[in-house]
Amino acid sequence: MLFSFSLIFLIGFLMAVLFQKIKLPAIIGMLFTGIMMGKYVLNLLDPSVLNISSELRQIALIIILIKAGLALNIADLKKVERPAVMMAFVPACFEIIGYVIFAPILLNINLIESALMGAVLSAVSPAVVVPRMIKLIEENYGTRKSIPQMLLAGASCDDVFVIVLFSTFLTMVQGGSINIINFVNIPVSIILGILLGILTGLLLYYLFEISYQRHHKIRNSMKLIIMLAVAFLLVAIESWLKNYHIAISGLLAVVAMACSMKKKSELSVTNRLSEKFGKLWIGAEILLFVLVGAEVDIRYTVTAGISAIGLIFIALLCRTIGVWICMLGTNLTKKEKFFCVIAYLPKATVQAAIGSVPLSAGLPCGKMILSVAVLAILITAPLGAFGIDNSYQKLLHKK
């Protein structure tokens, strides 16, 4: 296992630097490293590492979401309430509709299987979007109109909406009955996640404040460890409550926890914590994207064919229409709206996590869904990352 981690960090870092040298995003190098070292190509990684891959990726995601919460300004987010809420579900709905209309024509699958494919493919990747939006906030690009804050919040909620739809469509394909409770759980999980996160953040703030007043000052490094441990607990609570049919979004709770701490704490404290989580993210990012790449079965890209590539771009066009509709009535310029479209292109983490579920469930459409999911990661993750990194200075105004 230790040798595998050594390969992940050393080769992942080396490839990230190499790809940056040729003016490509670092995550492409990390994804490529994972694909080559994974069990489907060179098989260099220990199976014990791959067995806990989903948990390790979740840890990396939690780290960047805490940093996102510490960077997010609630006052700025209030300026774009309606578009931020719409970005959480409208683009995904348009993309799913695109798959429902065109997948039966191009891939010869039925409507409900197309809807299941759309649910797998329509989630935006917070692992690609969130760190880039944090960078924009720190560099003050687009912050006057709260564009990165809006995209950050929308991307965090988008996954909750899509995963609930995925579980519903999966039940339908398997011949199960549709439960209206599944759809009710979407807003419930978002609201409960935010409330739990706010409450947890306030409790942490008062814990740190009471310790300081009693002359037991907690160092920022220890605060980082405590926040990480509590964030892990919030995500674990989501799994526990599922057994009692209570829906709650653990990842949204993590963001809300960091946001409420930022609102109550001194700016210097949150800035130092944000800086520490940023340093932690350097290693976590390599771990996340190398392991995402290791989950990609490159063999399935051959079976998908040109039709699948065409379908992905048609669905992205539908998604673009959805993003544009969310921007109607705002004071954003055409350039800024175009940037929002680019920022909502990348897919990686959710597709790697659930892309193989239909195949594992023994569904006839499982192999095709996994093939298209693999292609979507390989096409949109680099496309979105490259687009964001090379367009924000041209399309957004620096405050």
mmCIF file of C-alpha atoms in Angstrom:
data_model
loop_
_atom_site.group_PDB
_atom_site.id
_atom_site.type_symbol
_atom_site.label_atom_id
_atom_site.label_comp_id
_atom_site.label_asym_id
_atom_site.label_seq_id
_atom_site.Cartn_x
_atom_site.Cartn_y
_atom_site.Cartn_z
ATOM 1 C CA MET A 1 0.000 0.000 0.000
ATOM 2 C CA LEU A 2 2.796 2.439 0.883
ATOM 3 C CA PHE A 3 4.478 1.799 -2.476
ATOM 4 C CA SER A 4 1.178 2.595 -4.224
ATOM 5 C CA PHE A 5 0.819 5.883 -2.346
ATOM 6 C CA SER A 6 4.418 6.705 -3.258
ATOM 7 C CA LEU A 7 3.624 6.157 -6.952
ATOM 8 C CA ILE A 8 0.395 8.172 -6.718
ATOM 9 C CA PHE A 9 2.064 11.251 -5.223
ATOM 10 C CA LEU A 10 5.427 11.197 -7.023
ATOM 11 C CA ILE A 11 4.248 10.293 -10.534
ATOM 12 C CA GLY A 12 1.017 12.271 -10.130
ATOM 13 C CA PHE A 13 2.959 15.400 -9.151
ATOM 14 C CA LEU A 14 5.537 14.882 -11.912
ATOM 15 C CA MET A 15 2.841 14.486 -14.593
ATOM 16 C CA ALA A 16 0.936 17.500 -13.248
ATOM 17 C CA VAL A 17 4.055 19.666 -13.595
ATOM 18 C CA LEU A 18 4.805 18.226 -17.039
ATOM 19 C CA PHE A 19 1.310 18.994 -18.351
ATOM 20 C CA GLN A 20 1.484 22.526 -16.924
ATOM 21 C CA LYS A 21 4.755 23.019 -18.821
ATOM 22 C CA ILE A 22 2.934 22.280 -22.098
ATOM 23 C CA LYS A 23 0.133 24.728 -21.125
ATOM 24 C CA LEU A 24 -2.419 22.064 -20.144
ATOM 25 C CA PRO A 25 -4.242 21.825 -16.774
ATOM 26 C CA ALA A 26 -2.456 19.799 -14.118
ATOM 27 C CA ILE A 27 -5.505 17.571 -13.528
ATOM 28 C CA ILE A 28 -5.135 16.081 -17.031
ATOM 29 C CA GLY A 29 -1.703 14.805 -16.014
ATOM 30 C CA MET A 30 -3.144 13.416 -12.771
ATOM 31 C CA LEU A 31 -6.053 11.695 -14.570
ATOM 32 C CA PHE A 32 -3.632 10.246 -17.146
ATOM 33 C CA THR A 33 -1.415 8.952 -14.313
ATOM 34 C CA GLY A 34 -4.370 7.214 -12.697
ATOM 35 C CA ILE A 35 -5.549 5.653 -15.964
ATOM 36 C CA MET A 36 -2.089 4.259 -16.741
ATOM 37 C CA MET A 37 -1.426 2.961 -13.204
ATOM 38 C CA GLY A 38 -4.948 1.570 -12.716
ATOM 39 C CA LYS A 39 -5.968 -2.075 -12.921
ATOM 40 C CA TYR A 40 -7.190 -1.704 -16.514
ATOM 41 C CA VAL A 41 -3.766 -0.737 -17.967
ATOM 42 C CA LEU A 42 -0.479 -1.319 -16.024
ATOM 43 C CA ASN A 43 -2.111 -2.473 -12.753
ATOM 44 C CA LEU A 44 0.565 -0.886 -10.543
ATOM 45 C CA LEU A 45 -1.684 0.049 -7.612
ATOM 46 C CA ASP A 46 -2.254 -2.240 -4.661
ATOM 47 C CA PRO A 47 -5.845 -3.629 -4.580
ATOM 48 C CA SER A 48 -6.130 -2.522 -0.947
ATOM 49 C CA VAL A 49 -5.720 1.106 -2.100
ATOM 50 C CA LEU A 50 -8.332 0.695 -4.833
ATOM 51 C CA ASN A 51 -10.723 -0.901 -2.317
ATOM 52 C CA ILE A 52 -10.737 2.299 -0.247
ATOM 53 C CA SER A 53 -10.507 4.580 -3.294
ATOM 54 C CA SER A 54 -14.022 6.012 -2.858
ATOM 55 C CA GLU A 55 -13.335 6.901 0.805
ATOM 56 C CA LEU A 56 -9.991 8.535 -0.064
ATOM 57 C CA ARG A 57 -11.637 10.552 -2.844
ATOM 58 C CA GLN A 58 -14.345 11.642 -0.432
ATOM 59 C CA ILE A 59 -11.725 12.837 2.064
ATOM 60 C CA ALA A 60 -10.053 14.914 -0.666
ATOM 61 C CA LEU A 61 -13.431 16.365 -1.650
ATOM 62 C CA ILE A 62 -14.191 17.272 1.988
ATOM 63 C CA ILE A 63 -10.888 19.181 2.232
ATOM 64 C CA ILE A 64 -11.650 21.386 -0.767
ATOM 65 C CA LEU A 65 -15.269 21.919 0.334
ATOM 66 C CA ILE A 66 -14.103 23.187 3.748
ATOM 67 C CA LYS A 67 -11.755 25.590 1.968
ATOM 68 C CA ALA A 68 -14.681 26.587 -0.267
ATOM 69 C CA GLY A 69 -16.832 27.379 2.761
ATOM 70 C CA LEU A 70 -14.052 29.468 4.305
ATOM 71 C CA ALA A 71 -13.750 31.404 1.026
ATOM 72 C CA LEU A 72 -17.498 31.849 0.460
ATOM 73 C CA ASN A 73 -19.020 35.172 1.501
ATOM 74 C CA ILE A 74 -22.712 34.789 2.369
ATOM 75 C CA ALA A 75 -23.363 38.489 1.742
ATOM 76 C CA ASP A 76 -22.036 38.098 -1.811
ATOM 77 C CA LEU A 77 -24.100 34.965 -2.368
ATOM 78 C CA LYS A 78 -27.312 36.786 -1.398
ATOM 79 C CA LYS A 79 -26.811 39.050 -4.419
ATOM 80 C CA VAL A 80 -27.363 36.085 -6.759
ATOM 81 C CA GLU A 81 -29.930 34.025 -4.843
ATOM 82 C CA ARG A 82 -32.183 33.050 -7.770
ATOM 83 C CA PRO A 83 -29.462 32.107 -10.304
ATOM 84 C CA ALA A 84 -27.514 30.168 -7.638
ATOM 85 C CA VAL A 85 -30.611 28.126 -6.753
ATOM 86 C CA MET A 86 -31.451 27.515 -10.417
ATOM 87 C CA MET A 87 -27.882 26.444 -11.223
ATOM 88 C CA ALA A 88 -28.329 23.608 -8.716
ATOM 89 C CA PHE A 89 -30.864 21.782 -10.911
ATOM 90 C CA VAL A 90 -31.828 23.517 -14.193
ATOM 91 C CA PRO A 91 -28.645 22.726 -16.234
ATOM 92 C CA ALA A 92 -28.746 19.095 -15.042
ATOM 93 C CA CYS A 93 -32.423 18.791 -16.044
ATOM 94 C CA PHE A 94 -31.715 20.141 -19.535
ATOM 95 C CA GLU A 95 -28.806 17.719 -19.961
ATOM 96 C CA ILE A 96 -30.941 14.754 -18.848
ATOM 97 C CA ILE A 97 -33.626 15.814 -21.349
ATOM 98 C CA GLY A 98 -30.918 15.860 -24.033
ATOM 99 C CA TYR A 99 -30.022 12.232 -23.228
ATOM 100 C CA VAL A 100 -33.692 11.184 -23.106
ATOM 101 C CA ILE A 101 -34.307 12.649 -26.583
ATOM 102 C CA PHE A 102 -31.100 11.665 -28.397
ATOM 103 C CA ALA A 103 -29.743 8.520 -26.654
ATOM 104 C CA PRO A 104 -32.516 6.249 -28.041
ATOM 105 C CA ILE A 105 -31.709 7.514 -31.549
ATOM 106 C CA LEU A 106 -27.904 7.323 -31.344
ATOM 107 C CA LEU A 107 -27.345 4.388 -28.964
ATOM 108 C CA ASN A 108 -30.515 2.336 -29.426
ATOM 109 C CA ILE A 109 -31.559 2.230 -25.744
ATOM 110 C CA ASN A 110 -35.036 2.886 -24.343
ATOM 111 C CA LEU A 111 -36.290 6.085 -22.684
ATOM 112 C CA ILE A 112 -35.892 5.089 -19.059
ATOM 113 C CA GLU A 113 -32.378 3.732 -19.706
ATOM 114 C CA SER A 114 -31.598 7.059 -21.411
ATOM 115 C CA ALA A 115 -32.853 8.910 -18.326
ATOM 116 C CA LEU A 116 -30.588 6.746 -16.143
ATOM 117 C CA MET A 117 -27.642 7.551 -18.419
ATOM 118 C CA GLY A 118 -28.509 11.246 -18.203
ATOM 119 C CA ALA A 119 -28.556 11.083 -14.393
ATOM 120 C CA VAL A 120 -25.059 9.547 -14.387
ATOM 121 C CA LEU A 121 -23.685 12.074 -16.885
ATOM 122 C CA SER A 122 -25.393 15.321 -15.835
ATOM 123 C CA ALA A 123 -23.541 16.018 -12.564
ATOM 124 C CA VAL A 124 -20.909 18.754 -12.708
ATOM 125 C CA SER A 125 -17.610 17.901 -10.995
ATOM 126 C CA PRO A 126 -17.109 19.883 -7.757
ATOM 127 C CA ALA A 127 -13.531 18.570 -7.650
ATOM 128 C CA VAL A 128 -12.758 20.480 -10.861
ATOM 129 C CA VAL A 129 -15.016 23.514 -10.358
ATOM 130 C CA VAL A 130 -14.688 24.300 -6.625
ATOM 131 C CA PRO A 131 -10.882 24.815 -6.379
ATOM 132 C CA ARG A 132 -10.960 27.009 -9.473
ATOM 133 C CA MET A 133 -13.791 29.146 -8.107
ATOM 134 C CA ILE A 134 -11.843 29.554 -4.848
ATOM 135 C CA LYS A 135 -8.859 30.735 -6.888
ATOM 136 C CA LEU A 136 -11.072 33.295 -8.652
ATOM 137 C CA ILE A 137 -12.431 34.551 -5.316
ATOM 138 C CA GLU A 138 -8.889 34.926 -3.954
ATOM 139 C CA GLU A 139 -7.780 36.772 -7.103
ATOM 140 C CA ASN A 140 -10.994 38.889 -7.160
ATOM 141 C CA TYR A 141 -12.078 37.843 -10.648
ATOM 142 C CA GLY A 142 -15.849 38.093 -11.118
ATOM 143 C CA THR A 143 -16.423 38.771 -7.414
ATOM 144 C CA ARG A 144 -18.094 42.154 -8.016
ATOM 145 C CA LYS A 145 -21.075 40.243 -9.433
ATOM 146 C CA SER A 146 -20.468 37.174 -7.212
ATOM 147 C CA ILE A 147 -19.968 34.878 -10.226
ATOM 148 C CA PRO A 148 -17.521 32.387 -8.634
ATOM 149 C CA GLN A 149 -19.635 32.300 -5.461
ATOM 150 C CA MET A 150 -22.739 31.470 -7.507
ATOM 151 C CA LEU A 151 -20.964 28.709 -9.456
ATOM 152 C CA LEU A 152 -19.416 27.295 -6.294
ATOM 153 C CA ALA A 153 -22.779 27.085 -4.507
ATOM 154 C CA GLY A 154 -24.572 25.691 -7.567
ATOM 155 C CA ALA A 155 -21.954 22.990 -8.147
ATOM 156 C CA SER A 156 -22.160 21.914 -4.497
ATOM 157 C CA CYS A 157 -25.961 21.390 -4.702
ATOM 158 C CA ASP A 158 -26.016 20.003 -8.250
ATOM 159 C CA ASP A 159 -24.622 16.617 -7.176
ATOM 160 C CA VAL A 160 -27.273 16.130 -4.478
ATOM 161 C CA PHE A 161 -30.051 16.663 -7.018
ATOM 162 C CA VAL A 162 -28.510 14.372 -9.644
ATOM 163 C CA ILE A 163 -27.668 11.491 -7.288
ATOM 164 C CA VAL A 164 -31.255 11.396 -5.960
ATOM 165 C CA LEU A 165 -32.530 11.280 -9.555
ATOM 166 C CA PHE A 166 -30.026 8.524 -10.348
ATOM 167 C CA SER A 167 -31.261 6.304 -7.505
ATOM 168 C CA THR A 168 -34.872 6.903 -8.617
ATOM 169 C CA PHE A 169 -34.221 6.049 -12.275
ATOM 170 C CA LEU A 170 -32.156 3.003 -11.247
ATOM 171 C CA THR A 171 -35.169 1.680 -9.312
ATOM 172 C CA MET A 172 -37.361 2.265 -12.372
ATOM 173 C CA VAL A 173 -35.007 0.396 -14.711
ATOM 174 C CA GLN A 174 -34.819 -2.512 -12.273
ATOM 175 C CA GLY A 175 -38.609 -2.720 -12.317
ATOM 176 C CA GLY A 176 -39.211 -1.276 -8.870
ATOM 177 C CA SER A 177 -41.947 1.132 -7.912
ATOM 178 C CA ILE A 178 -41.483 4.895 -7.952
ATOM 179 C CA ASN A 179 -41.729 6.577 -4.590
ATOM 180 C CA ILE A 180 -42.691 10.246 -4.495
ATOM 181 C CA ILE A 181 -40.666 10.496 -1.269
ATOM 182 C CA ASN A 182 -37.477 10.224 -3.369
ATOM 183 C CA PHE A 183 -38.290 13.521 -5.085
ATOM 184 C CA VAL A 184 -39.371 15.184 -1.824
ATOM 185 C CA ASN A 185 -36.002 14.194 -0.369
ATOM 186 C CA ILE A 186 -34.120 16.487 -2.790
ATOM 187 C CA PRO A 187 -35.034 19.845 -1.134
ATOM 188 C CA VAL A 188 -35.218 18.168 2.297
ATOM 189 C CA SER A 189 -31.631 16.872 2.065
ATOM 190 C CA ILE A 190 -30.367 20.295 0.949
ATOM 191 C CA ILE A 191 -32.197 22.219 3.710
ATOM 192 C CA LEU A 192 -31.298 19.757 6.490
ATOM 193 C CA GLY A 193 -27.685 19.660 5.303
ATOM 194 C CA ILE A 194 -27.389 23.437 5.452
ATOM 195 C CA LEU A 195 -29.075 23.662 8.877
ATOM 196 C CA LEU A 196 -26.889 20.915 10.351
ATOM 197 C CA GLY A 197 -23.775 22.584 8.922
ATOM 198 C CA ILE A 198 -24.674 26.017 10.328
ATOM 199 C CA LEU A 199 -25.368 24.561 13.774
ATOM 200 C CA THR A 200 -22.096 22.591 13.738
ATOM 201 C CA GLY A 201 -20.117 25.648 12.602
ATOM 202 C CA LEU A 202 -21.551 27.763 15.431
ATOM 203 C CA LEU A 203 -20.733 25.067 18.002
ATOM 204 C CA LEU A 204 -17.142 24.878 16.741
ATOM 205 C CA TYR A 205 -16.819 28.675 16.840
ATOM 206 C CA TYR A 206 -18.026 28.845 20.450
ATOM 207 C CA LEU A 207 -15.738 25.928 21.397
ATOM 208 C CA PHE A 208 -12.711 27.783 20.005
ATOM 209 C CA GLU A 209 -13.864 31.095 21.514
ATOM 210 C CA ILE A 210 -14.442 29.651 25.020
ATOM 211 C CA SER A 211 -11.025 27.972 24.926
ATOM 212 C CA TYR A 212 -9.422 31.289 23.976
ATOM 213 C CA GLN A 213 -11.222 33.183 26.773
ATOM 214 C CA ARG A 214 -10.028 30.605 29.304
ATOM 215 C CA HIS A 215 -6.445 31.055 28.084
ATOM 216 C CA HIS A 216 -6.372 27.626 26.416
ATOM 217 C CA LYS A 217 -5.746 28.900 22.928
ATOM 218 C CA ILE A 218 -6.187 26.210 20.280
ATOM 219 C CA ARG A 219 -3.555 26.425 17.568
ATOM 220 C CA ASN A 220 -4.754 26.749 13.981
ATOM 221 C CA SER A 221 -3.202 23.382 13.101
ATOM 222 C CA MET A 222 -5.329 21.755 15.816
ATOM 223 C CA LYS A 223 -8.408 23.659 14.609
ATOM 224 C CA LEU A 224 -7.771 22.195 11.151
ATOM 225 C CA ILE A 225 -7.699 18.655 12.571
ATOM 226 C CA ILE A 226 -10.875 19.255 14.615
ATOM 227 C CA MET A 227 -12.714 20.719 11.606
ATOM 228 C CA LEU A 228 -11.652 17.787 9.429
ATOM 229 C CA ALA A 229 -12.800 15.266 12.045
ATOM 230 C CA VAL A 230 -16.171 16.999 12.435
ATOM 231 C CA ALA A 231 -16.572 17.174 8.642
ATOM 232 C CA PHE A 232 -15.967 13.410 8.415
ATOM 233 C CA LEU A 233 -18.627 12.978 11.091
ATOM 234 C CA LEU A 234 -21.142 15.080 9.123
ATOM 235 C CA VAL A 235 -20.663 12.912 6.026
ATOM 236 C CA ALA A 236 -20.952 9.762 8.163
ATOM 237 C CA ILE A 237 -24.233 11.072 9.642
ATOM 238 C CA GLU A 238 -25.642 11.195 6.096
ATOM 239 C CA SER A 239 -24.979 7.447 5.710
ATOM 240 C CA TRP A 240 -26.396 6.597 9.142
ATOM 241 C CA LEU A 241 -29.629 8.554 8.592
ATOM 242 C CA LYS A 242 -30.226 6.823 5.246
ATOM 243 C CA ASN A 243 -31.006 3.658 7.231
ATOM 244 C CA TYR A 244 -33.904 5.556 8.820
ATOM 245 C CA HIS A 245 -35.012 7.059 5.462
ATOM 246 C CA ILE A 246 -33.951 10.564 6.522
ATOM 247 C CA ALA A 247 -32.303 12.497 3.682
ATOM 248 C CA ILE A 248 -29.505 14.918 4.465
ATOM 249 C CA SER A 249 -26.576 16.158 2.407
ATOM 250 C CA GLY A 250 -23.337 15.659 4.319
ATOM 251 C CA LEU A 251 -21.190 17.523 1.778
ATOM 252 C CA LEU A 252 -23.478 20.575 1.894
ATOM 253 C CA ALA A 253 -23.312 20.417 5.690
ATOM 254 C CA VAL A 254 -19.503 20.594 5.413
ATOM 255 C CA VAL A 255 -19.679 23.754 3.268
ATOM 256 C CA ALA A 256 -22.284 25.339 5.573
ATOM 257 C CA MET A 257 -20.160 24.521 8.657
ATOM 258 C CA ALA A 258 -17.154 26.361 7.206
ATOM 259 C CA CYS A 259 -19.369 29.267 6.043
ATOM 260 C CA SER A 260 -20.909 29.813 9.482
ATOM 261 C CA MET A 261 -17.475 29.673 11.109
ATOM 262 C CA LYS A 262 -16.207 32.278 8.651
ATOM 263 C CA LYS A 263 -19.156 34.558 9.396
ATOM 264 C CA LYS A 264 -18.586 34.463 13.169
ATOM 265 C CA SER A 265 -14.768 34.314 13.354
ATOM 266 C CA GLU A 266 -12.237 37.068 12.799
ATOM 267 C CA LEU A 267 -11.059 37.477 9.212
ATOM 268 C CA SER A 268 -7.421 36.814 10.145
ATOM 269 C CA VAL A 269 -8.373 33.460 11.728
ATOM 270 C CA THR A 270 -10.393 32.224 8.741
ATOM 271 C CA ASN A 271 -7.692 33.407 6.341
ATOM 272 C CA ARG A 272 -5.061 31.382 8.186
ATOM 273 C CA LEU A 273 -7.314 28.320 8.281
ATOM 274 C CA SER A 274 -8.096 28.725 4.593
ATOM 275 C CA GLU A 275 -4.374 28.917 3.860
ATOM 276 C CA LYS A 276 -3.728 25.708 5.819
ATOM 277 C CA PHE A 277 -6.516 23.852 4.009
ATOM 278 C CA GLY A 278 -5.072 25.157 0.743
ATOM 279 C CA LYS A 279 -1.729 23.529 1.568
ATOM 280 C CA LEU A 280 -3.515 20.300 2.489
ATOM 281 C CA TRP A 281 -5.344 20.412 -0.856
ATOM 282 C CA ILE A 282 -2.031 20.226 -2.772
ATOM 283 C CA GLY A 283 -1.661 16.571 -1.798
ATOM 284 C CA ALA A 284 -5.389 15.822 -1.673
ATOM 285 C CA GLU A 285 -5.860 17.026 -5.272
ATOM 286 C CA ILE A 286 -3.229 14.586 -6.563
ATOM 287 C CA LEU A 287 -4.811 11.746 -4.584
ATOM 288 C CA LEU A 288 -8.319 12.616 -5.815
ATOM 289 C CA PHE A 289 -7.658 12.838 -9.545
ATOM 290 C CA VAL A 290 -5.162 9.969 -9.757
ATOM 291 C CA LEU A 291 -7.727 7.720 -8.051
ATOM 292 C CA VAL A 292 -10.514 9.025 -10.309
ATOM 293 C CA GLY A 293 -8.317 8.111 -13.282
ATOM 294 C CA ALA A 294 -7.656 4.671 -11.777
ATOM 295 C CA GLU A 295 -11.417 4.010 -11.787
ATOM 296 C CA VAL A 296 -11.648 4.701 -15.529
ATOM 297 C CA ASP A 297 -11.867 1.518 -17.592
ATOM 298 C CA ILE A 298 -10.281 2.708 -20.834
ATOM 299 C CA ARG A 299 -11.496 -0.416 -22.673
ATOM 300 C CA TYR A 300 -15.048 0.879 -22.674
ATOM 301 C CA THR A 301 -14.139 3.943 -24.733
ATOM 302 C CA VAL A 302 -13.655 1.656 -27.749
ATOM 303 C CA THR A 303 -17.139 0.162 -27.468
ATOM 304 C CA ALA A 304 -18.815 3.567 -27.176
ATOM 305 C CA GLY A 305 -17.868 4.818 -30.647
ATOM 306 C CA ILE A 306 -18.437 8.099 -32.469
ATOM 307 C CA SER A 307 -22.166 8.103 -31.646
ATOM 308 C CA ALA A 308 -21.404 8.345 -27.918
ATOM 309 C CA ILE A 309 -19.022 11.277 -28.468
ATOM 310 C CA GLY A 310 -21.682 13.050 -30.520
ATOM 311 C CA LEU A 311 -24.269 12.386 -27.806
ATOM 312 C CA ILE A 312 -22.010 13.883 -25.120
ATOM 313 C CA PHE A 313 -21.593 17.123 -27.085
ATOM 314 C CA ILE A 314 -25.324 17.322 -27.877
ATOM 315 C CA ALA A 315 -26.103 16.901 -24.169
ATOM 316 C CA LEU A 316 -23.523 19.595 -23.308
ATOM 317 C CA LEU A 317 -25.306 21.904 -25.741
ATOM 318 C CA CYS A 318 -28.579 21.216 -23.896
ATOM 319 C CA ARG A 319 -26.762 21.966 -20.635
ATOM 320 C CA THR A 320 -25.525 25.239 -22.107
ATOM 321 C CA ILE A 321 -29.127 26.273 -22.812
ATOM 322 C CA GLY A 322 -29.991 25.455 -19.190
ATOM 323 C CA VAL A 323 -27.108 27.573 -17.837
ATOM 324 C CA TRP A 324 -28.076 30.458 -20.142
ATOM 325 C CA ILE A 325 -31.682 30.327 -18.880
ATOM 326 C CA CYS A 326 -30.407 30.545 -15.287
ATOM 327 C CA MET A 327 -28.585 33.761 -16.230
ATOM 328 C CA LEU A 328 -31.682 35.475 -17.671
ATOM 329 C CA GLY A 329 -32.643 38.610 -15.772
ATOM 330 C CA THR A 330 -29.177 39.029 -14.249
ATOM 331 C CA ASN A 331 -26.763 41.902 -14.884
ATOM 332 C CA LEU A 332 -24.114 39.578 -16.323
ATOM 333 C CA THR A 333 -22.548 40.442 -19.683
ATOM 334 C CA LYS A 334 -22.407 37.932 -22.551
ATOM 335 C CA LYS A 335 -18.747 37.218 -21.728
ATOM 336 C CA GLU A 336 -19.599 36.475 -18.096
ATOM 337 C CA LYS A 337 -22.503 34.223 -19.103
ATOM 338 C CA PHE A 338 -20.193 32.390 -21.488
ATOM 339 C CA PHE A 339 -17.749 31.825 -18.626
ATOM 340 C CA CYS A 340 -20.565 30.292 -16.542
ATOM 341 C CA VAL A 341 -21.250 27.891 -19.423
ATOM 342 C CA ILE A 342 -17.566 26.847 -19.544
ATOM 343 C CA ALA A 343 -17.380 26.412 -15.757
ATOM 344 C CA TYR A 344 -20.326 23.995 -15.809
ATOM 345 C CA LEU A 345 -18.808 21.627 -18.411
ATOM 346 C CA PRO A 346 -16.424 19.360 -16.433
ATOM 347 C CA LYS A 347 -17.442 15.935 -15.138
ATOM 348 C CA ALA A 348 -15.269 13.544 -13.147
ATOM 349 C CA THR A 349 -15.979 12.590 -9.540
ATOM 350 C CA VAL A 350 -19.682 11.626 -9.662
ATOM 351 C CA GLN A 351 -19.277 9.783 -12.992
ATOM 352 C CA ALA A 352 -16.322 7.795 -11.587
ATOM 353 C CA ALA A 353 -18.341 6.999 -8.453
ATOM 354 C CA ILE A 354 -21.650 5.853 -9.995
ATOM 355 C CA GLY A 355 -20.821 5.152 -13.655
ATOM 356 C CA SER A 356 -20.270 1.449 -13.030
ATOM 357 C CA VAL A 357 -23.328 0.930 -10.767
ATOM 358 C CA PRO A 358 -25.783 0.006 -13.593
ATOM 359 C CA LEU A 359 -23.267 -2.554 -14.922
ATOM 360 C CA SER A 360 -22.728 -4.000 -11.427
ATOM 361 C CA ALA A 361 -26.524 -4.235 -11.055
ATOM 362 C CA GLY A 362 -26.624 -6.451 -14.145
ATOM 363 C CA LEU A 363 -28.599 -4.022 -16.327
ATOM 364 C CA PRO A 364 -28.391 -4.544 -20.119
ATOM 365 C CA CYS A 365 -27.596 -0.853 -20.588
ATOM 366 C CA GLY A 366 -24.844 -0.931 -17.917
ATOM 367 C CA LYS A 367 -21.905 -1.399 -20.269
ATOM 368 C CA MET A 368 -23.063 1.421 -22.555
ATOM 369 C CA ILE A 369 -23.648 3.800 -19.623
ATOM 370 C CA LEU A 370 -20.156 3.098 -18.245
ATOM 371 C CA SER A 371 -18.644 3.593 -21.723
ATOM 372 C CA VAL A 372 -20.275 7.008 -22.140
ATOM 373 C CA ALA A 373 -19.354 7.979 -18.535
ATOM 374 C CA VAL A 374 -15.686 7.146 -19.199
ATOM 375 C CA LEU A 375 -15.716 9.180 -22.409
ATOM 376 C CA ALA A 376 -17.432 12.089 -20.652
ATOM 377 C CA ILE A 377 -14.674 12.197 -18.009
ATOM 378 C CA LEU A 378 -11.907 12.046 -20.618
ATOM 379 C CA ILE A 379 -13.524 14.775 -22.753
ATOM 380 C CA THR A 380 -15.158 17.214 -20.322
ATOM 381 C CA ALA A 381 -12.758 17.230 -17.328
ATOM 382 C CA PRO A 382 -9.805 18.479 -19.434
ATOM 383 C CA LEU A 383 -12.104 20.669 -21.561
ATOM 384 C CA GLY A 384 -13.678 22.367 -18.541
ATOM 385 C CA ALA A 385 -10.426 22.749 -16.604
ATOM 386 C CA PHE A 386 -8.568 24.107 -19.639
ATOM 387 C CA GLY A 387 -11.492 26.407 -20.488
ATOM 388 C CA ILE A 388 -11.717 27.885 -16.983
ATOM 389 C CA ASP A 389 -7.955 28.311 -16.548
ATOM 390 C CA ASN A 390 -7.496 30.034 -19.899
ATOM 391 C CA SER A 391 -10.632 32.173 -20.103
ATOM 392 C CA TYR A 392 -11.336 33.727 -16.703
ATOM 393 C CA GLN A 393 -8.890 36.598 -17.138
ATOM 394 C CA LYS A 394 -10.417 37.453 -20.530
ATOM 395 C CA LEU A 395 -14.105 36.963 -19.655
ATOM 396 C CA LEU A 396 -14.342 38.197 -16.054
ATOM 397 C CA HIS A 397 -13.746 41.620 -14.569
ATOM 398 C CA LYS A 398 -11.117 41.881 -11.818
ATOM 399 C CA LYS A 399 -12.421 43.752 -8.799
#
